[in-house]
Short mmCIF file of C-alpha atoms and ligand atoms in Angstrom, two decimals:
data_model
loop_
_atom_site.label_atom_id
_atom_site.label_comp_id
_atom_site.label_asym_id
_atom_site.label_seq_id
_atom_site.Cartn_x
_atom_site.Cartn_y
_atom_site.Cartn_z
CA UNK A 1 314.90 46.61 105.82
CA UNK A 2 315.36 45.74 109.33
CA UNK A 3 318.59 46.52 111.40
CA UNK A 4 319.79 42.68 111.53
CA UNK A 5 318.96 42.82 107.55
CA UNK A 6 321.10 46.05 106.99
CA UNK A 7 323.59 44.45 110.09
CA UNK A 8 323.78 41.03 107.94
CA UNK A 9 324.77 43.12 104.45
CA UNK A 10 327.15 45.19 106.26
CA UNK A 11 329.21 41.76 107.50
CA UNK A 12 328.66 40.41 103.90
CA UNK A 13 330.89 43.44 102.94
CA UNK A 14 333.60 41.91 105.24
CA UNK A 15 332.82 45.08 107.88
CA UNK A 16 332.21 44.48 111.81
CA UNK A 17 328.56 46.07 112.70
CA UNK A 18 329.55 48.01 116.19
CA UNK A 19 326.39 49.22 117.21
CA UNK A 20 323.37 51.37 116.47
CA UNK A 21 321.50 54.38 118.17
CA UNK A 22 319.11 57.08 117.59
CA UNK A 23 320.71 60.21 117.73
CA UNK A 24 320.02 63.23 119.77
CA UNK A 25 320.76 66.81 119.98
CA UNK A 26 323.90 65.53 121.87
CA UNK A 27 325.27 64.09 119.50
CA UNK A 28 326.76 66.21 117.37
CA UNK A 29 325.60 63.76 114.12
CA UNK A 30 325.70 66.48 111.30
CA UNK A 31 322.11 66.57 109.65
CA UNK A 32 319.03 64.81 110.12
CA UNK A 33 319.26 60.93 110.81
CA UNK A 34 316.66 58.65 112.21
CA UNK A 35 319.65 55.42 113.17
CA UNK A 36 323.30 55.68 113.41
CA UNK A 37 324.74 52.52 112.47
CA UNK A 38 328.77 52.09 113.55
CA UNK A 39 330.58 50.09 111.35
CA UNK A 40 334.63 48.81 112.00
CA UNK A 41 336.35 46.55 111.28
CA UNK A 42 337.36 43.38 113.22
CA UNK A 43 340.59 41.54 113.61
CA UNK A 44 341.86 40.77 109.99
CA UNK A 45 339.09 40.65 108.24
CA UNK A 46 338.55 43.58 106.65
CA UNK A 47 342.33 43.98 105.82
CA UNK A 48 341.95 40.84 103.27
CA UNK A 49 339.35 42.66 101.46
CA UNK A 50 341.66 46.05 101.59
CA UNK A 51 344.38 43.79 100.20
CA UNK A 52 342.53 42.51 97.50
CA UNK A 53 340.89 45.13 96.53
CA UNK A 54 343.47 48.50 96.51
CA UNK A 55 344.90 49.68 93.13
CA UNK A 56 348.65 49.45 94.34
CA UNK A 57 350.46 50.08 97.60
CA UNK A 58 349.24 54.17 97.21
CA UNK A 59 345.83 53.98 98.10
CA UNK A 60 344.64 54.68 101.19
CA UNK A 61 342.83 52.78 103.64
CA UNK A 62 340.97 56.07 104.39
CA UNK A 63 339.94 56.31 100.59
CA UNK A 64 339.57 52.43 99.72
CA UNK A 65 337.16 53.05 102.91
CA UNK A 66 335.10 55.89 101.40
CA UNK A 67 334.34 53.95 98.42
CA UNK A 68 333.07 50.77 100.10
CA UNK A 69 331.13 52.19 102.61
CA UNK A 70 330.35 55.10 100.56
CA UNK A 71 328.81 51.89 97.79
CA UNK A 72 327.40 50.33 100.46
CA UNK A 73 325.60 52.77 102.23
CA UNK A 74 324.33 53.84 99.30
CA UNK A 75 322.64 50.84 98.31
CA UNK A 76 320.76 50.48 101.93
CA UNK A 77 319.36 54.07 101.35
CA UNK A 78 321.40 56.30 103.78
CA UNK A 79 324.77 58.23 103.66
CA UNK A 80 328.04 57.55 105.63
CA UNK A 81 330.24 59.33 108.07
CA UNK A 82 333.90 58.87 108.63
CA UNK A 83 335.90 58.82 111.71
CA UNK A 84 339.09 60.99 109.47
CA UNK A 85 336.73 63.97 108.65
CA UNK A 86 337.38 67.08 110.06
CA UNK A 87 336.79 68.48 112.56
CA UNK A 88 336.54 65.06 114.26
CA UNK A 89 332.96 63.20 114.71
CA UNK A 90 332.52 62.08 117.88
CA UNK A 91 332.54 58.52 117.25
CA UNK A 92 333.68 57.35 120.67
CA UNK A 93 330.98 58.96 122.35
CA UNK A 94 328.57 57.31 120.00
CA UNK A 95 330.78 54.09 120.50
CA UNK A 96 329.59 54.40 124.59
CA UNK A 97 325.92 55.59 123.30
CA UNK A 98 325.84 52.30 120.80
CA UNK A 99 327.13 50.04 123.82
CA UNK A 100 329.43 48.99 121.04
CA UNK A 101 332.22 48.69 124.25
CA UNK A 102 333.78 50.37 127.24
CA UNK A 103 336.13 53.01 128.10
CA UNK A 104 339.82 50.84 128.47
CA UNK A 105 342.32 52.62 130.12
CA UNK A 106 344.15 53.35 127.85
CA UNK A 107 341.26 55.57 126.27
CA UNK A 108 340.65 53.35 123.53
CA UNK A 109 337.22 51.81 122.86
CA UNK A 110 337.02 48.14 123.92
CA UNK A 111 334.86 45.71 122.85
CA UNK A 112 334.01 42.40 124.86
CA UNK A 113 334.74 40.33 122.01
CA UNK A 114 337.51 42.40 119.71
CA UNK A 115 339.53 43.92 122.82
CA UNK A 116 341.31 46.73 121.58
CA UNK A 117 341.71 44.85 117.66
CA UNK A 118 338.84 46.85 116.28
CA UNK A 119 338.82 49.94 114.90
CA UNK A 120 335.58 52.33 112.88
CA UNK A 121 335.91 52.76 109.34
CA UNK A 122 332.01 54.47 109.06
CA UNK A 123 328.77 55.74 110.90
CA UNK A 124 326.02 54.37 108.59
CA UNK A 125 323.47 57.41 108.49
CA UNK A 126 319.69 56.16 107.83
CA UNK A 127 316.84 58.55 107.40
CA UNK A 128 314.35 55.89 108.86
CA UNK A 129 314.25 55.33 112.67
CA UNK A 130 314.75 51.61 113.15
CA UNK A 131 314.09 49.10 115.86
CA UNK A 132 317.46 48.00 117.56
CA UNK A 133 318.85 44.69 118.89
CA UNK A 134 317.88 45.18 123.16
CA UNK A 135 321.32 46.02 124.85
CA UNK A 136 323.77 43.35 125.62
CA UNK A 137 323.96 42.61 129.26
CA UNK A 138 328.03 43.00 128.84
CA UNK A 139 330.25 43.83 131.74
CA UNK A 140 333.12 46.01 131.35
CA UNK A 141 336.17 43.58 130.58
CA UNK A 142 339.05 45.37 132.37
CA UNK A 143 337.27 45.51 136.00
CA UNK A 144 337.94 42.15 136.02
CA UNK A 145 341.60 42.44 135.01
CA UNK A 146 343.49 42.75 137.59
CA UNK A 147 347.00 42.90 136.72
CA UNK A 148 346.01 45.37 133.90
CA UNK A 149 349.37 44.48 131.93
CA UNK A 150 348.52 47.33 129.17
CA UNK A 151 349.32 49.80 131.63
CA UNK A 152 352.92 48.34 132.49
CA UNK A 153 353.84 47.17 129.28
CA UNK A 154 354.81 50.30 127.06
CA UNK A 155 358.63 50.45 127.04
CA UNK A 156 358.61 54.07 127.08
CA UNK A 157 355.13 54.56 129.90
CA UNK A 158 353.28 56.16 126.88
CA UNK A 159 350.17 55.55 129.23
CA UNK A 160 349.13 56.43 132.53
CA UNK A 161 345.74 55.82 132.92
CA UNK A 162 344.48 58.87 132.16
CA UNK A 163 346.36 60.29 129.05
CA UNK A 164 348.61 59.12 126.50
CA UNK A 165 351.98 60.67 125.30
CA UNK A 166 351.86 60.51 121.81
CA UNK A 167 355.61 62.39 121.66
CA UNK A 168 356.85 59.69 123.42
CA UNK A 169 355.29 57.29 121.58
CA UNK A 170 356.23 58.63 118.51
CA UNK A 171 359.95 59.05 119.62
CA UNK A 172 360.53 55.42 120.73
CA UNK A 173 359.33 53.27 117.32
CA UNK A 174 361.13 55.60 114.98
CA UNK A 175 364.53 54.50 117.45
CA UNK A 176 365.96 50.34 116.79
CA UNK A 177 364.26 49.54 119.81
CA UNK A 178 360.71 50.56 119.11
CA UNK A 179 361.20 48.15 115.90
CA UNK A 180 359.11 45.74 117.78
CA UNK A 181 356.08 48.28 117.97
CA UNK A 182 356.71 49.79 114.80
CA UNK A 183 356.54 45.85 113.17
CA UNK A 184 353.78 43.77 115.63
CA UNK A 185 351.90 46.74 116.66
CA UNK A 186 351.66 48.72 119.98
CA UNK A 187 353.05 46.05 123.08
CA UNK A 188 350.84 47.81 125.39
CA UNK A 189 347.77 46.72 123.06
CA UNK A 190 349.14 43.60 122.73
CA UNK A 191 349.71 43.11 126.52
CA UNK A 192 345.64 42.86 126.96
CA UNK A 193 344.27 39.30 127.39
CA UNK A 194 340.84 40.33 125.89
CA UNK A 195 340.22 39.41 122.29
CA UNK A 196 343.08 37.63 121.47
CA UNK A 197 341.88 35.68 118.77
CA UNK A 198 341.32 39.00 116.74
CA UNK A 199 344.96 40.56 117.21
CA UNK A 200 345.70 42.15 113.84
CA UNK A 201 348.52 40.40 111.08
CA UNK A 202 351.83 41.62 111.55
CA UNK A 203 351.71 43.23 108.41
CA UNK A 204 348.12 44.68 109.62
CA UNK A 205 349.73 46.29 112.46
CA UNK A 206 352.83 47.25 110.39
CA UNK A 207 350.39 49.15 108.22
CA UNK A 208 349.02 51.18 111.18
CA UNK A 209 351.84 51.52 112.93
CA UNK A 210 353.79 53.29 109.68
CA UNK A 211 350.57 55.23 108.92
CA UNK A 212 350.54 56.77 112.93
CA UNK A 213 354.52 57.56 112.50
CA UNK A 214 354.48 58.88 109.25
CA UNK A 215 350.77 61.48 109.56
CA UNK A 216 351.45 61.95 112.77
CA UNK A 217 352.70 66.06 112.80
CA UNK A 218 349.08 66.40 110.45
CA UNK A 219 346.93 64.93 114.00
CA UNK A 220 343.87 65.31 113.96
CA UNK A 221 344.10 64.85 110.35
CA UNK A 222 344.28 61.09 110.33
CA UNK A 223 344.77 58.72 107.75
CA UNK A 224 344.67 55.28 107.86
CA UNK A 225 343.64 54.80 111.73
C1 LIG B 301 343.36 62.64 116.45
C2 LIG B 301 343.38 61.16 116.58
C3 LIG B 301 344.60 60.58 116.93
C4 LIG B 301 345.83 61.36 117.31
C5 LIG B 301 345.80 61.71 118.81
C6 LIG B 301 346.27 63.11 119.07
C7 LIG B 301 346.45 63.44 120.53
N1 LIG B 301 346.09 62.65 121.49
O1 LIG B 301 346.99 64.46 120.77
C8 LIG B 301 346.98 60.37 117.00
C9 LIG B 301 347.48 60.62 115.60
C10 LIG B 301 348.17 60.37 117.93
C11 LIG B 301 346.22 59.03 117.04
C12 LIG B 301 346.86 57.82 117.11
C13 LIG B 301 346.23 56.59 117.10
N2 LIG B 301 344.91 56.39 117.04
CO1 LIG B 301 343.60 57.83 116.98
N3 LIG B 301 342.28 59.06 116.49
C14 LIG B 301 342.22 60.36 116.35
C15 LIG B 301 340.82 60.82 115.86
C16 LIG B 301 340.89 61.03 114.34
C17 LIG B 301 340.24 62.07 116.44
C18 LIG B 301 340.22 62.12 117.96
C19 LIG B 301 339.90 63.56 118.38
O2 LIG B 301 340.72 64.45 118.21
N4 LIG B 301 338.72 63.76 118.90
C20 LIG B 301 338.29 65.08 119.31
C21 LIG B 301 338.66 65.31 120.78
C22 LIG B 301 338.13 66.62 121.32
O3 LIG B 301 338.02 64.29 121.51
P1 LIG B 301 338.83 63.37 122.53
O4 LIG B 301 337.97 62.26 122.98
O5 LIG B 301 339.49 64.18 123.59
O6 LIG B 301 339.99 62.78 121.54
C23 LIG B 301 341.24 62.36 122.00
C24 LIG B 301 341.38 60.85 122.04
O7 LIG B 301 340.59 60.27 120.99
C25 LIG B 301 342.86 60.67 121.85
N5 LIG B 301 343.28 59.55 120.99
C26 LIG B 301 343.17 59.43 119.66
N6 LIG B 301 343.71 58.27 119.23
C27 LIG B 301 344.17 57.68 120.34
C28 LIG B 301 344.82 56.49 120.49
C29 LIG B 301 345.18 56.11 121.78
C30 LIG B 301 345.94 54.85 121.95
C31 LIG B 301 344.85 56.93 122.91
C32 LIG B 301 345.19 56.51 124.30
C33 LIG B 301 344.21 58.12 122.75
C34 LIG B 301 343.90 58.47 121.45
O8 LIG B 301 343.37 61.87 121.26
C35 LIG B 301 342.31 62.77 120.99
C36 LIG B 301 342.78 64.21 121.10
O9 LIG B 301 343.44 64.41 122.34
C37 LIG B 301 339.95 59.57 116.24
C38 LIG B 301 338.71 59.33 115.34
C39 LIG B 301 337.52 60.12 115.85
N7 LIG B 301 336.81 60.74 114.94
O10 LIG B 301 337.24 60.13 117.04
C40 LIG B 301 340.96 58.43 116.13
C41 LIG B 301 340.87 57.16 117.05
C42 LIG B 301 340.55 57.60 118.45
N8 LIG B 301 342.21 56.60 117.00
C43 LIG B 301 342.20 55.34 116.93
C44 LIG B 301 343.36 54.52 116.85
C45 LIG B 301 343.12 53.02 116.66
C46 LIG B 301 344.63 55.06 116.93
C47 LIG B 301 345.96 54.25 116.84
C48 LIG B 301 346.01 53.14 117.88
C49 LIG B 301 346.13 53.77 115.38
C50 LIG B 301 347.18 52.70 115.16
N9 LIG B 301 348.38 53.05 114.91
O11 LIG B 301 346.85 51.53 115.20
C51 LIG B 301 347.03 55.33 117.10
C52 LIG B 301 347.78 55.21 118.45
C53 LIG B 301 349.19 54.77 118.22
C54 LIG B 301 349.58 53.61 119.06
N10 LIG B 301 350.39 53.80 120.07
O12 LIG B 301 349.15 52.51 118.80
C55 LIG B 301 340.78 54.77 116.92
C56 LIG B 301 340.40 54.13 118.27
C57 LIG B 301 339.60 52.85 118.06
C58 LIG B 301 339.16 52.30 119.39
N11 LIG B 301 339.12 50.97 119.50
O13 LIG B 301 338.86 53.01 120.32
C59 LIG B 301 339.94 55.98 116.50
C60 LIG B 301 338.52 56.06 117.07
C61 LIG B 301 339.91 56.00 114.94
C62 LIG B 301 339.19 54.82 114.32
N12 LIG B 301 339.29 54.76 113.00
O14 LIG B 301 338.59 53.98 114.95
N13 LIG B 301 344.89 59.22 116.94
S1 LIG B 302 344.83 44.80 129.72
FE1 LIG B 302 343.11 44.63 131.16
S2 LIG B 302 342.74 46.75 131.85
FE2 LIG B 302 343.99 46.88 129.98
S3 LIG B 302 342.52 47.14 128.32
FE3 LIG B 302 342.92 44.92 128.50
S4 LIG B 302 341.32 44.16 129.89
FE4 LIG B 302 341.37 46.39 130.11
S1 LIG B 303 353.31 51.72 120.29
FE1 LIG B 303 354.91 51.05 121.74
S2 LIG B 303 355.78 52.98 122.49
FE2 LIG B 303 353.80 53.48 121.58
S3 LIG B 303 352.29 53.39 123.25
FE3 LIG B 303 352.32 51.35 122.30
S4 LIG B 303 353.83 50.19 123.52
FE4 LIG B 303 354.17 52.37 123.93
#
């Protein structure tokens, strides 16, 4: 199969195809691979299929996840990695080696398409080293935002540009007036004009949200990301 072959069945699933790279030494990919594949999700896309598909309100995005992908990779011959393992895999530095976005500044991947409304759910491991899709000529979308409204936005100046206070973070949605973040999603993520037409559902964001206040003492043991 060829990469826009195993690119097409991996959007059939309802998944977002990132990027793809040959790993190196660098790259910390845990055993041999000939092409890394990153797959995410989109917007809302992949939460309809999570919706339709999970048992009852108990399972998991992290495990719903390893069963698709883990299906899925297994019928294109190769093996999958997840961002939740631990220790970590590094898979924003092989978001920046994929060219699957740009550092934002508020140390999130973005993509110029999705913004900051896309997330990885899997690094598709192939044994076989396969020809990938010439770079996209993409500029990064926040030098040419000015204003840069993500970094005024949080009520509580979670970000600064160069780190994020989680404890803060944390604090203000568990209080009444973090209910906004805690029920739309993050305002600062919101705040960027980038993407728009893939913000996540309220009850999308909702999901997330809950998930970040409620495993948050376990970091970097993360569910549902
Ligand atoms: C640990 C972790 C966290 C921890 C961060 C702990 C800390 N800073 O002290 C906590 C639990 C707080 C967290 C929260 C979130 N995270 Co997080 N997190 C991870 C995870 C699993 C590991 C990162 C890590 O430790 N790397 C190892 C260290 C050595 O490398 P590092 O580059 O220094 O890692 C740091 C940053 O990644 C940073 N970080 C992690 N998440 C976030 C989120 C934001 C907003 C920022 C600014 C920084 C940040 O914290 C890490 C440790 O200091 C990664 C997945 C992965 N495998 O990379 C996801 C990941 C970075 N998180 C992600 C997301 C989306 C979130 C949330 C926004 C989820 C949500 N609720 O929607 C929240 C933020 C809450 C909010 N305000 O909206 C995505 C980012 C996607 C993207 N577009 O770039 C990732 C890649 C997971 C995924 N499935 O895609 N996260
Ligand atoms: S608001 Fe502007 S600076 Fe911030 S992430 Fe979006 S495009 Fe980048
Ligand atoms: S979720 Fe709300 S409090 Fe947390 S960083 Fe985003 S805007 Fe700030």
């Amino acid at each position: 199969m060829t990469y826009d072959q195993i690119a097409a069945e991996i959007a059939s699933a309802s998944f977002a195809v990132l990027g793809g790279l040959h790993p190196g030494s660098d790259d910390r990919v845990p055993g041999p691979a000939g092409t890394l594949v990153l797959i995410g999700n989109a917007g809302p896309r992949m939460w309809h299929r999570f919706c339709a598909e999970r048992a009852d309100s108990s399972t998991t995005m992290d495990s719903w996840t390893q069963q698709a992908l883990g299906d899925l990779a297994g019928a294109l011959g190769g093996t999958v990695l997840f961002p939740f393992a631990k220790p970590p895999l590094p898979f924003l530095r092989w978001a920046q080696r994929a060219q699957a976005g740009f550092v934002s500044p508020l140390g999130l991947n973005i993509h110029p398409e999705y913004g900051l409304w896309h997330a990885f759910r899997g690094a598709l491991i192939l044994p076989q080293v396969l020809e990938l899709p010439l770079p996209a000529k993409d500029t990064h979308p926040c030098e040419a935002c000015a204003s840069k409204p993500c970094l005024s936005t949080c009520p509580v100046e979670a970000f600064d540009g160069s780190s994020y206070d989680v404890d803060g973070c944390a604090a203000h949605i568990a209080t009444p007036a973090g209910q906004d973040c805690l029920a739309n999603g993050c305002k600062a993520r919101r705040a960027c004009p980038v993407g728009t037409g893939y913000h996540y559902l309220p009850e999308q964001a909702n999901f997330h949200m809950s998930a970040f206040l409620t495993a948050r003492p376990d970091a970097p043991s993360r569910s549902n990301d």
